[in-house]
Amino acid sequence: MPVKIGTIDLGAFPLLLAPMEDVSDPPFRYVCKQNGADLMYTEFISSEGLIRDAAKSLQKLDIFEYERPIGIQIFGSNIESMREATVIATKAGPDLIDINYGCPVKNVACRGAGASLLQDIDRMVAMTKAVVESTHLPVTVKTRLGWDDNTKNVFEVAERLQDVGIKALTIHGRTRAQMYKGSADWSMIRDIKRNPFIEIPIFGNGDVDSVEKAANWRMEYEVDGIMIGRAAIGYPWIFREIKHFFATGEHLAGPTIAERIENCLTHLQKSIEWKGEKTGIFEMRRHYSNYFKGLHDFKEFRMRLVTSDSQNTIIEILEEVKEKYETEMA
């Protein structure tokens, strides 16, 4: 049976790319899509920023046909602002709207947005209802288990948000108090999936960083799909490797040096096409160490890559990387 969000068919067991601030931009989404991500989201976008026409927020609305299906994720603390932001985001033409009720960082959660709504379920429900009523698109939600260990209320959240019309729910298996520390606990996610009143797809998120975890947790926690975040940074191949394992039961060989270089160059090219050479090169700098993680003596190359402001120079450096490590690994 295919998993569906509204009329969007995601296949039998979709792999989702998590929305990550300063990471999930169109160039990054491109390489993840090429490697098998089934559903992706924009970086989260401030509802207040959209309403004020803030340039950074508006640029995050950029989506491309090759990304579909794609969701725009919004967050905010004011219900009326979220309603207005939903209208603006809908006009950008995504396939769905997602609400962030999971972000734990202070400048979001301490302003009454993101995970802080887990402290006021009535307000969360009212906000969600306003968003659902403001768009013709399916609305989904990403959240956490609760605010802290004493208030793990996601079971109630799931039922009440389904009642006001959301079409899917992604649950990160940590509380807000945990931030990204400790281990994600997926047992409550399974409890929600087993709830006979829940009819919408339930996706699990948190700590999936290997083929084995994806396969084991798919069976153990009975989710409809898995959302992957940090493990895809610098390693978009995780999507194809998991899919290959699901299909064959066999491990796909990891990317060669040539593939790492090719993927990195594609990412760079897309970044430059999207933001122009200067900004595109600058924003790519955060990715080099991830693409080449595990290569010994890479520090010198990384320093040259992150200090270069010329596309041609970067291409030349990556050619050197290819020659050095292909020879050593042959």
XYZ file of C-alpha atoms in Angstrom:
330
model
C 0.000 0.000 0.000
C 1.444 3.386 -0.953
C 1.760 6.066 1.716
C -0.268 9.134 0.803
C -0.402 12.703 2.084
C -3.666 13.941 0.647
C -3.328 12.910 -3.007
C 0.501 12.861 -2.949
C 1.678 9.286 -3.502
C 5.015 8.706 -1.750
C 5.410 5.003 -2.512
C 5.464 2.096 -0.093
C 7.903 3.391 2.546
C 9.085 6.944 1.892
C 12.361 8.476 3.020
C 11.996 12.156 3.870
C 14.672 14.825 4.044
C 14.318 16.848 7.233
C 14.085 20.630 7.069
C 17.375 21.936 8.492
C 18.228 25.588 9.010
C 21.146 26.741 6.844
C 21.358 23.294 5.237
C 18.138 22.343 3.398
C 18.423 24.923 0.636
C 17.695 24.106 -3.044
C 21.293 23.052 -3.921
C 21.394 20.583 -1.024
C 17.899 19.364 -1.802
C 18.966 18.743 -5.414
C 21.706 16.270 -4.475
C 19.419 14.526 -1.967
C 16.681 14.192 -4.580
C 19.199 12.739 -7.042
C 20.031 10.111 -4.455
C 16.501 9.033 -3.672
C 14.796 11.347 -1.156
C 11.023 10.905 -1.631
C 9.777 14.069 0.080
C 11.727 17.176 1.040
C 11.056 20.400 2.898
C 12.412 23.908 2.744
C 14.373 25.303 5.663
C 11.883 26.529 8.235
C 10.533 29.979 7.440
C 9.418 32.617 9.924
C 5.775 33.598 9.496
C 6.625 37.124 10.665
C 9.452 37.289 8.140
C 7.127 36.318 5.293
C 4.564 38.922 6.267
C 7.243 41.637 6.487
C 8.646 40.614 3.085
C 12.001 39.899 4.742
C 14.415 38.995 1.947
C 15.875 35.944 3.714
C 12.434 34.496 4.395
C 11.205 35.128 0.853
C 14.275 33.494 -0.663
C 13.515 30.346 1.298
C 10.281 30.076 -0.679
C 12.310 29.246 -3.811
C 11.322 25.798 -5.038
C 12.000 24.031 -8.332
C 10.069 21.472 -10.366
C 12.750 18.779 -9.919
C 12.190 18.870 -6.147
C 8.579 17.726 -6.156
C 6.962 16.692 -3.978
C 8.216 19.540 -1.777
C 6.785 21.104 1.363
C 7.264 24.629 2.671
C 7.765 24.614 6.435
C 6.644 27.620 8.451
C 6.817 28.511 12.141
C 5.539 31.289 14.371
C 3.890 32.196 17.649
C 1.000 34.343 16.416
C -2.027 32.583 14.984
C -3.023 35.425 12.660
C 0.547 35.701 11.352
C 0.608 31.975 10.672
C -2.657 32.286 8.784
C -1.241 35.078 6.600
C 2.061 33.245 6.101
C 0.159 30.156 4.952
C -1.526 32.180 2.206
C 1.847 33.572 1.070
C 3.530 30.151 1.165
C 0.661 28.560 -0.762
C 1.145 31.073 -3.583
C 4.765 29.878 -3.948
C 3.349 26.615 -5.300
C 4.573 23.820 -3.000
C 2.868 20.444 -2.739
C 2.134 20.827 0.963
C 2.537 23.130 3.950
C 4.329 21.889 7.057
C 4.185 23.468 10.520
C 7.226 23.351 12.764
C 6.312 22.501 16.338
C 9.648 20.861 17.013
C 12.469 23.384 16.768
C 14.172 23.488 20.179
C 16.573 26.408 19.721
C 16.186 29.343 22.086
C 15.491 32.116 19.613
C 12.531 30.094 18.299
C 11.210 28.144 21.277
C 11.650 30.992 23.751
C 9.617 33.289 21.538
C 6.591 31.056 21.714
C 7.165 29.220 18.419
C 8.504 25.794 17.424
C 8.636 23.311 20.294
C 7.302 25.831 22.817
C 3.781 25.159 21.502
C 4.097 21.743 23.154
C 3.457 23.622 26.406
C 0.075 24.867 25.155
C -1.750 22.191 23.193
C -4.962 24.222 22.904
C -3.027 27.025 21.212
C -1.226 24.536 18.967
C -4.558 23.075 17.888
C -6.036 26.529 17.198
C -2.968 27.528 15.174
C -3.037 24.312 13.176
C -6.731 24.728 12.428
C -6.072 28.275 11.169
C -3.328 27.022 8.836
C -5.466 24.143 7.516
C -8.317 26.544 6.778
C -6.015 28.984 4.964
C -4.806 26.668 2.202
C -6.104 24.133 -0.276
C -2.877 22.152 0.153
C -2.369 19.254 2.573
C -0.958 20.413 5.910
C 1.532 18.311 7.853
C 3.256 18.823 11.198
C 6.693 18.067 12.639
C 6.998 17.940 16.409
C 8.708 16.275 19.358
C 7.638 13.923 22.160
C 6.906 16.847 24.474
C 8.537 19.792 26.215
C 10.398 17.670 28.783
C 10.254 14.247 30.432
C 7.289 15.315 32.572
C 5.169 16.472 29.640
C 5.445 13.885 26.888
C 2.106 14.770 25.357
C 2.569 13.847 21.711
C -0.095 11.121 21.975
C -2.726 13.793 22.639
C -1.132 16.096 20.038
C -1.454 13.444 17.331
C -5.157 12.836 17.934
C -6.117 16.486 18.239
C -4.133 17.668 15.221
C -5.603 14.880 13.122
C -9.050 16.058 14.237
C -8.410 19.559 12.829
C -7.241 18.227 9.494
C -3.497 17.538 9.262
C -2.604 14.859 6.709
C 0.625 13.485 8.228
C 2.723 13.818 11.380
C 6.502 13.540 11.782
C 7.742 12.943 15.322
C 11.315 13.505 16.462
C 11.966 11.036 19.253
C 13.277 13.570 21.772
C 11.769 16.198 24.039
C 12.585 19.877 23.663
C 14.642 19.676 26.881
C 16.876 17.053 25.276
C 17.661 19.302 22.302
C 19.803 16.903 20.195
C 21.470 15.163 23.140
C 21.022 11.613 24.332
C 19.295 9.000 22.205
C 16.025 9.382 20.355
C 13.222 7.275 21.827
C 10.916 5.918 19.135
C 8.717 3.829 21.446
C 6.101 6.598 21.782
C 6.101 6.983 18.008
C 5.145 3.306 17.781
C 2.423 3.808 20.390
C 0.905 6.563 18.259
C 1.103 4.430 15.127
C -0.742 1.661 16.997
C -3.481 4.033 18.208
C -6.652 2.844 16.418
C -7.880 6.448 16.133
C -4.845 7.526 14.090
C -5.396 7.224 10.344
C -2.778 9.647 8.985
C 0.805 8.589 8.112
C 3.249 8.741 11.030
C 6.914 9.340 10.213
C 9.777 8.775 12.642
C 12.767 11.100 12.963
C 15.910 11.122 15.084
C 19.239 9.261 14.985
C 18.718 7.293 11.757
C 22.252 7.334 10.405
C 22.721 3.880 8.897
C 21.074 1.302 6.679
C 20.793 -1.075 9.650
C 18.953 1.412 11.849
C 16.536 2.292 9.059
C 15.741 -1.371 8.408
C 15.492 -2.374 12.067
C 13.473 0.638 13.167
C 11.102 0.302 10.221
C 10.119 -3.097 11.583
C 10.406 -2.406 15.310
C 8.543 0.904 15.421
C 6.014 0.296 12.606
C 6.276 3.819 11.153
C 5.026 4.711 7.674
C 8.326 6.287 6.683
C 11.534 7.739 8.055
C 12.782 11.327 8.053
C 16.543 11.758 7.860
C 18.342 14.969 8.790
C 21.916 15.270 10.011
C 23.012 11.921 8.530
C 22.371 13.279 5.014
C 24.670 16.287 5.428
C 27.646 15.548 3.206
C 26.243 12.066 2.640
C 23.140 12.233 0.422
C 23.891 8.645 -0.611
C 22.212 7.459 2.579
C 18.845 7.569 0.794
C 19.927 5.307 -2.078
C 21.766 2.952 0.281
C 18.697 2.476 2.478
C 16.436 1.972 -0.539
C 18.829 -0.563 -2.046
C 18.887 -2.507 1.214
C 15.098 -2.474 1.474
C 14.817 -3.768 -2.103
C 17.561 -6.401 -2.070
C 18.638 -7.057 1.517
C 22.171 -6.232 0.425
C 24.509 -3.372 1.240
C 25.335 -0.985 -1.562
C 28.970 0.010 -1.737
C 29.653 3.512 -0.433
C 30.484 6.359 -2.809
C 33.865 6.343 -4.518
C 36.160 9.356 -4.382
C 35.025 10.186 -7.930
C 31.388 10.133 -6.809
C 32.112 12.327 -3.816
C 33.862 14.834 -6.084
C 31.066 14.722 -8.672
C 28.381 15.228 -6.053
C 30.306 18.053 -4.415
C 30.767 19.784 -7.784
C 27.072 19.432 -8.594
C 26.205 20.924 -5.215
C 28.626 23.804 -5.836
C 27.240 24.444 -9.317
C 23.654 24.497 -8.051
C 24.666 26.823 -5.223
C 26.239 29.269 -7.678
C 23.255 29.067 -10.046
C 20.910 29.834 -7.170
C 22.764 32.561 -5.283
C 25.423 33.822 -7.703
C 29.135 33.013 -7.621
C 30.168 34.982 -4.527
C 27.379 33.862 -2.182
C 27.124 30.417 -3.762
C 30.812 29.708 -3.069
C 30.602 31.131 0.444
C 27.563 29.031 1.404
C 29.164 25.886 0.015
C 32.063 26.139 2.452
C 30.154 24.503 5.275
C 29.790 21.304 3.255
C 33.340 20.337 2.221
C 34.420 18.677 5.470
C 31.235 16.578 5.415
C 31.653 15.422 1.827
C 35.174 14.218 2.546
C 34.758 13.019 6.124
C 37.066 10.146 6.954
C 39.809 10.988 4.460
C 43.129 11.193 6.277
C 45.263 14.309 5.870
C 42.368 16.229 4.325
C 42.823 19.325 6.499
C 45.105 21.139 4.036
C 42.655 20.610 1.178
C 39.762 21.780 3.333
C 41.581 24.973 4.277
C 42.231 25.729 0.609
C 38.617 24.976 -0.319
C 37.099 27.200 2.363
C 39.399 30.117 1.572
C 39.023 30.041 -2.206
C 36.606 32.488 -3.805
C 36.984 31.223 -7.390
C 34.935 28.422 -8.893
C 37.783 27.408 -11.203
C 40.237 27.218 -8.311
C 37.835 25.037 -6.327
C 37.460 22.709 -9.312
C 41.256 22.453 -9.568
C 41.589 21.659 -5.856
C 38.928 18.959 -6.124
C 40.843 17.454 -9.069
C 43.907 17.273 -6.810
C 41.789 15.563 -4.147
C 40.588 13.051 -6.714
C 44.106 12.252 -7.933
C 45.582 11.884 -4.436
C 42.900 9.692 -2.914
C 42.085 7.600 -5.981
C 45.761 6.656 -6.192
C 45.986 5.874 -2.474
C 42.812 3.810 -2.430
C 43.510 1.905 -5.641
